Structure formats: structure tokens, C-alpha cells
GROMACS .gro file of C-alpha atoms in nm:
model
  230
    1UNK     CA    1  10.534  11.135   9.089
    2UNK     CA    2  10.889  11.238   9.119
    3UNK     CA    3  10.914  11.615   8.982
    4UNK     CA    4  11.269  11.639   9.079
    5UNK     CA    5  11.386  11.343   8.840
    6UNK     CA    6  11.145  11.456   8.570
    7UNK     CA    7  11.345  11.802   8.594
    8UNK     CA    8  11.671  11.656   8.568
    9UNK     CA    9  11.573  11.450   8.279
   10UNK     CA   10  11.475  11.777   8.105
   11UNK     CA   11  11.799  11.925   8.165
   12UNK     CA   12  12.033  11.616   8.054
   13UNK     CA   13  11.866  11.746   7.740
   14UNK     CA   14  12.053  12.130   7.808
   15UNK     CA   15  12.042  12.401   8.022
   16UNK     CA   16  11.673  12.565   8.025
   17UNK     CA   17  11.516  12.807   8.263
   18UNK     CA   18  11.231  12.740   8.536
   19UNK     CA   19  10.909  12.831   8.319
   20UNK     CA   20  11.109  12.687   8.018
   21UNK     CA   21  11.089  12.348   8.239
   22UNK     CA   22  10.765  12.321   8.302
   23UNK     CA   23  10.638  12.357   7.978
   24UNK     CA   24  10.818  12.076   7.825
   25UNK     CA   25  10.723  11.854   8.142
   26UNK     CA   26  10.366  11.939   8.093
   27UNK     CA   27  10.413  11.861   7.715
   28UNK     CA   28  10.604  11.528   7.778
   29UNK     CA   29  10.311  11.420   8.005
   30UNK     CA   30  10.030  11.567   7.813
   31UNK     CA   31   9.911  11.829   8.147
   32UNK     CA   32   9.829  11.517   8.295
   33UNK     CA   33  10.030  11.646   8.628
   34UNK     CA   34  10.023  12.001   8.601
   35UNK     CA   35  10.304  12.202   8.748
   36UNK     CA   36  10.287  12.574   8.882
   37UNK     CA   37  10.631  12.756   8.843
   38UNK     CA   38  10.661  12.762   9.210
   39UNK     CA   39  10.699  12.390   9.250
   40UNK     CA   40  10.983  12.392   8.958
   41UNK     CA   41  11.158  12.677   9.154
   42UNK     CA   42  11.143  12.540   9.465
   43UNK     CA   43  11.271  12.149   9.354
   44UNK     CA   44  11.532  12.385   9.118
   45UNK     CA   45  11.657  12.490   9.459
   46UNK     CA   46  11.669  12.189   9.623
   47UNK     CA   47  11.816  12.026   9.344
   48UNK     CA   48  12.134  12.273   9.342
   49UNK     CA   49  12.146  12.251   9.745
   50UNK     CA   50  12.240  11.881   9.652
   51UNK     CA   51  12.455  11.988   9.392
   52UNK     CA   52  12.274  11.832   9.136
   53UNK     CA   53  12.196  12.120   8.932
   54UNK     CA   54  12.411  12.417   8.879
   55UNK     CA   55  12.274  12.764   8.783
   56UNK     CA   56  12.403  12.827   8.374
   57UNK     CA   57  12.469  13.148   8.304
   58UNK     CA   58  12.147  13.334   8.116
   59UNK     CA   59  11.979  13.365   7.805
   60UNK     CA   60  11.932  13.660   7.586
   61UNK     CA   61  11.599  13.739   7.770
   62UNK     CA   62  11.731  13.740   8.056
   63UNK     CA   63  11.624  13.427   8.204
   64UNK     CA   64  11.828  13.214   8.477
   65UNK     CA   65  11.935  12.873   8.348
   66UNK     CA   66  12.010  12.562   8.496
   67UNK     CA   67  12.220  12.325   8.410
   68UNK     CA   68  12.279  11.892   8.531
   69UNK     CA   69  12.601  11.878   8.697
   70UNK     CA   70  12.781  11.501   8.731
   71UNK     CA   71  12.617  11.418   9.007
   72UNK     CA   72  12.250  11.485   8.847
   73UNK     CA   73  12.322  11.279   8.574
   74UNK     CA   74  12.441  10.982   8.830
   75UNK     CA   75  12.112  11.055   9.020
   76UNK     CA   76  11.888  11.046   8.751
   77UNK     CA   77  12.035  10.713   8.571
   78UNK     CA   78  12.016  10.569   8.886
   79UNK     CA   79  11.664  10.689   8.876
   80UNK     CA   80  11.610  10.495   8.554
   81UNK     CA   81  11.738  10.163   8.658
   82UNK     CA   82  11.561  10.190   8.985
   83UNK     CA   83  11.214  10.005   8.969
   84UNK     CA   84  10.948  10.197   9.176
   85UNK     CA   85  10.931  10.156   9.515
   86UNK     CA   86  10.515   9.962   9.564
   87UNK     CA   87  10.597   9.939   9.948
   88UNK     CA   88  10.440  10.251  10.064
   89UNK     CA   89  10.145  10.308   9.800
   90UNK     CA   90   9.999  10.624   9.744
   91UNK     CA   91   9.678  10.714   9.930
   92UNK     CA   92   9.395  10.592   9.704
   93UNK     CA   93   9.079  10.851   9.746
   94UNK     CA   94   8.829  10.574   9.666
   95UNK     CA   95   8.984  10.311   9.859
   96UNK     CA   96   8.963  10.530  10.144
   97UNK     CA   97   8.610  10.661  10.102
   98UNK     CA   98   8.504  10.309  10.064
   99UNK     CA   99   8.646  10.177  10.350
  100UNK     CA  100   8.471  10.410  10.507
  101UNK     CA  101   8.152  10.427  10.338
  102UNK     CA  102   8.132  10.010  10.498
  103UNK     CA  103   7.890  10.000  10.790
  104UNK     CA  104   7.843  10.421  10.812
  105UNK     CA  105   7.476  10.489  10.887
  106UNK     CA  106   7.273  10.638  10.625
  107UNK     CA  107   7.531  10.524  10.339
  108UNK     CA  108   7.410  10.369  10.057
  109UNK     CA  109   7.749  10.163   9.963
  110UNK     CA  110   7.612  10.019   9.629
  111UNK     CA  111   7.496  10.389   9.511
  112UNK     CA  112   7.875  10.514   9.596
  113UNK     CA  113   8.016  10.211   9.387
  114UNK     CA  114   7.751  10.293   9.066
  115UNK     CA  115   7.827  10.625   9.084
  116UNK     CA  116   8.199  10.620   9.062
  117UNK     CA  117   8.159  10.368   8.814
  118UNK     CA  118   7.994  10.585   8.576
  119UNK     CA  119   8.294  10.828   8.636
  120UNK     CA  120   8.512  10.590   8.617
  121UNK     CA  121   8.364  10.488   8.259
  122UNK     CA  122   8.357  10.834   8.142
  123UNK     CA  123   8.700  10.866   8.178
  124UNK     CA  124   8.812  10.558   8.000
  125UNK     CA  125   8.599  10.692   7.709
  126UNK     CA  126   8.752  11.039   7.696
  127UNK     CA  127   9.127  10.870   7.726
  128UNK     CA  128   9.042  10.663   7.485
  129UNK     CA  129   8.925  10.895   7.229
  130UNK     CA  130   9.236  11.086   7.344
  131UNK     CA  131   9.466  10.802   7.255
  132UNK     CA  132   9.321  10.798   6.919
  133UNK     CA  133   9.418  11.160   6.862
  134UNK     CA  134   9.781  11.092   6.959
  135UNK     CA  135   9.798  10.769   6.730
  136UNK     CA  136   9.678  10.981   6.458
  137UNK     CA  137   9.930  11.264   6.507
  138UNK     CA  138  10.216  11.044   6.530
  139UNK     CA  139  10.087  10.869   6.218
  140UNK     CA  140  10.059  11.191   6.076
  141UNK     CA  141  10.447  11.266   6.066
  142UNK     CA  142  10.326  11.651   6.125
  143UNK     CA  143  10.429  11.637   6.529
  144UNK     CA  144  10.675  11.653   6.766
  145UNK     CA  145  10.669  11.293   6.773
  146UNK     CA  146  10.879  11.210   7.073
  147UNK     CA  147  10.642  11.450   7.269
  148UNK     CA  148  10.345  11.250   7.168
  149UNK     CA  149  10.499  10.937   7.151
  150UNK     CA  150  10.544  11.050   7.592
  151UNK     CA  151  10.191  11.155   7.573
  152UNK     CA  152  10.064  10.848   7.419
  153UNK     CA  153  10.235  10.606   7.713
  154UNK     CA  154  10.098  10.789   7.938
  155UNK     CA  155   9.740  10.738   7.803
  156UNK     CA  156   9.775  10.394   7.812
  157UNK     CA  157   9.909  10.380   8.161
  158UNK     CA  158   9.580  10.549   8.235
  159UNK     CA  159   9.314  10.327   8.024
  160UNK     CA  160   9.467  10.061   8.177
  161UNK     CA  161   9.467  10.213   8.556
  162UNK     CA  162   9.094  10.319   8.493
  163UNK     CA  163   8.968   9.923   8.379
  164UNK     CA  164   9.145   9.781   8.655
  165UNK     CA  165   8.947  10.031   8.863
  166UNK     CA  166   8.623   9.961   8.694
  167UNK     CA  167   8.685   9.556   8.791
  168UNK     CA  168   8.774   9.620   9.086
  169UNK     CA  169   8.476   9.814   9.154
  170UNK     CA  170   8.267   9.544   9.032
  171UNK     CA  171   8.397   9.268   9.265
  172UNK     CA  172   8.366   9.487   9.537
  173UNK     CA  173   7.993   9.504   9.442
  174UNK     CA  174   8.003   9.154   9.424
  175UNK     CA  175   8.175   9.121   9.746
  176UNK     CA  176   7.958   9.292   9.944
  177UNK     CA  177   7.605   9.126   9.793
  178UNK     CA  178   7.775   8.790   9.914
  179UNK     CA  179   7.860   8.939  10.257
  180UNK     CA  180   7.517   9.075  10.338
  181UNK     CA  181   7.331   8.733  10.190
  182UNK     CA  182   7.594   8.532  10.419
  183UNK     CA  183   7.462   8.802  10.731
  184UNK     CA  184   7.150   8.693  10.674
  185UNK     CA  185   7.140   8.356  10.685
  186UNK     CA  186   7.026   8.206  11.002
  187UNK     CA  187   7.295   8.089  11.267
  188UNK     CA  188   7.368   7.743  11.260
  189UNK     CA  189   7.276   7.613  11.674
  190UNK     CA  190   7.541   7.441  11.841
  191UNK     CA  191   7.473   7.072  11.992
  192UNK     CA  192   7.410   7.207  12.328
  193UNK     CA  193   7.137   7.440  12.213
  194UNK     CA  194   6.777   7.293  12.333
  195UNK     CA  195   6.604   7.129  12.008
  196UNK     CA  196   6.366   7.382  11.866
  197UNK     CA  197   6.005   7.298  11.914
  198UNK     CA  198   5.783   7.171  11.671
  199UNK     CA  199   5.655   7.431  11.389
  200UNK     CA  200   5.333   7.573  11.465
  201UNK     CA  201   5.065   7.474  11.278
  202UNK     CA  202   4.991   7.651  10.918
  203UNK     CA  203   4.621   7.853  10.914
  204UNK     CA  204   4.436   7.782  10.630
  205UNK     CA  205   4.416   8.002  10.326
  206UNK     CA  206   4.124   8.122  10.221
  207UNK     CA  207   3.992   7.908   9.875
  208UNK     CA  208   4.139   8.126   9.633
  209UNK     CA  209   4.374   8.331   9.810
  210UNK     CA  210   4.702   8.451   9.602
  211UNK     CA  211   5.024   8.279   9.720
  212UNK     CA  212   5.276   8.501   9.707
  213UNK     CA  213   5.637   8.412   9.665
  214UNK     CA  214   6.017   8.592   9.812
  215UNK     CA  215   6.095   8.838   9.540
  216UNK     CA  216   6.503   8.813   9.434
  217UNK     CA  217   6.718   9.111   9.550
  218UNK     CA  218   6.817   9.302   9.193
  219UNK     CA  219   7.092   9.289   9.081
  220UNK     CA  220   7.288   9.586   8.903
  221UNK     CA  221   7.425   9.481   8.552
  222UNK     CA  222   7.635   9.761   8.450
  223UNK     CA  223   7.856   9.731   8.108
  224UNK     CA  224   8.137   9.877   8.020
  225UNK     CA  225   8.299  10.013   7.721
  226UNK     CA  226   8.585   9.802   7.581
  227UNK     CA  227   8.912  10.075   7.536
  228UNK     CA  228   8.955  10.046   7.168
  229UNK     CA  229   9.269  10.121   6.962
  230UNK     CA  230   9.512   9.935   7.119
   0.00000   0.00000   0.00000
């Protein structure tokens, strides 16, 4: 998440002071990033070391505003027609913990994967229902619409991030069953193996004795909520 360009798209806007900025950032995004007013200091002073930001006089509170300077606004249209670097993606938590999670003793892999998909369900639901109430605001013409109009594209970025996680949770799942049922089949003996000798001989059952047959490993069927509304 680049704070410093969503800064000096707040500014193009007009000068505004550092608390000033990350309210409307939080608003824009819905809180979905919060900010403390130390980060927005700190990438305000950054920003004017690299003369993109220029300090603009004060209000009549007192407060220190900042203003875009020329080579801001360069930066940040630049910004805009840049596409998003994918080369060097963002550590994933989950990724990571399963990777890890594979082969560690005393780790139930398939409980990690159900139990993240529940979470990862839950929040689909509550974005969702969240999108709903920013359709209906908008709709309602009684809203700072380009605020939730933000809000609402952000939502959907994240309905969609948290079904592609929820698939590919599911094949992983599936992954892994077909892994360990591939481990356990018996290895195939090469030509130069000695031929196994014959079976040995069944014992009799008993008349009447119960035959009993392999039981299938379970399977976990899981379903998940279709995102509604869009």
C-alpha cells in the first residue's frame, strides 16, 4: 500500500494538515488500512525532503498545512499510469504458515486449512453485508458519494481477494488428499528386483464370520456462501 501517493492524491485536492490527511484517507478507504498520525508525519517529511510537498502556510487553528508542489503532481500521475509492480509480492501470512505447517510433526494440515476457511467465510459474509450498506447509501443520494463510491471499490477488491482465497484453500485440500493417497501406494519394483514369492495361503474363516471391508478416508465437504449484490 503506498501511503505516500495516497497523501499526495489528497493534497492535489488542496492544502490540508497531517490529522486533516488521515481522516479523509481512512474515509476514502473505509479504515480498511488504518493510519496513526505518526506515519502521515513522517511520509509528510519525506515527501517535502523530495520536494514533493511544500509546507502551506496555516489555518485559523493553527494547524501546519501542506501543499503538492510540481513535482508531486508529476509523481503522483506517474503513479496513476503506472500498473503495480506483481514482481516482488507481498508476504502472504497463510501462504507462509502453510508452507510450513507441510510435513511439521504434530500438525494437523487439514484442521489449519478448515479453520481458516471458516475465517475466511466469515469475512466474505461481513464484506458482503458491508457492500450492501454502501450500495444503499449511494442509492440513497444522502452521502458523500465519492467517499463511498472509494469505499465501495474497495469492498469488492476484498470479496473478490477473500473467494479466491477460499478456492484456493480448497485445492490445496485437494492437493494434499491426492499427495498422501499417491504416498501410499505401493512402489512399483524395477525388472531387476527378484519376483515376489507366491502369496501365502488364506486361513479359513470361521462359518459365519463377518467380512469386513477398507472403510473410505472422509472427505470434508465444506460450502460456501455465494457474495451477493454484485
Amino acid at each position: 500500500m503506498s501511503i505516500r501517493h495516497g497523501l499526495l492524491a489528497l493534497l492535489e485536492r488542496g492544502p490540508r494538515y497531517g490529522s486533516q490527511l488521515r481522516t479523509e484517507f481512512e474515509s476514502r478507504t473505509g479504515s480498511t488500512w488504518p493510519l496513526n498520525v505518526g506515519q502521515v508525519y513522517t511520509t509528510l517529511a519525506r515527501l517535502e525532503r523530495d520536494g514533493l510537498v511544500a509546507p502551506g502556510g496555516e489555518d485559523s487553528a493553527g494547524h501546519t498545512l501542506y501543499a503538492i508542489t510540481d513535482p508531486g503532481r508529476a509523481e503522483l500521475h506517474q503513479w496513476y499510469e503506472r500498473p503495480v509492480d506483481r514482481a516482488n509480492p507481498p508476504r502472504d501470512e497463510l501462504a507462509i504458515k502453510l508452507a510450513m505447517a507441510v510435513g511439521a510433526p504434530g500438525v494437523d494440515i487439514r484442521a489449519v486449512i478448515q479453520a481458516q476457511r471458516h475465517a475466511t467465510v466469515k469475512a466474505m459474509q461481513d464484506y458482503t453485508r458491508l457492500k450492501a450498506q454502501a450500495l444503499a447509501a449511494i442509492e440513497s443520494g444522502q452521502t458523500r458519494e465519492r467517499d463511498d463510491v472509494a469505499w465501495l471499490l474497495v469492498l469488492e477488491q476484498l470479496i473478490f481477494q477473500t473467494e479466491a482465497e477460499a478456492r484456493w484453500l480448497d485445492h490445496s485440500e485437494a492437493r494434499l488428499v491426492r499427495l498422501s493417497v499417491a504416498a501410499a501406494r505401493p512402489v512399483a519394483t524395477s525388472a531387476s528386483d527378484p519376483a515376489p514369492g507366491p502369496a501365502p495361503e488364506a486361513e479359513p474363516e470361521p462359518p459365519g464370520a463377518a467380512r469386513t471391508t477398507a472403510a473410505k478416508a472422509p472427505t470434508a465437504a465444506t460450502t460456501r456462501p455465494e457474495a451477493t449484490g454484485r
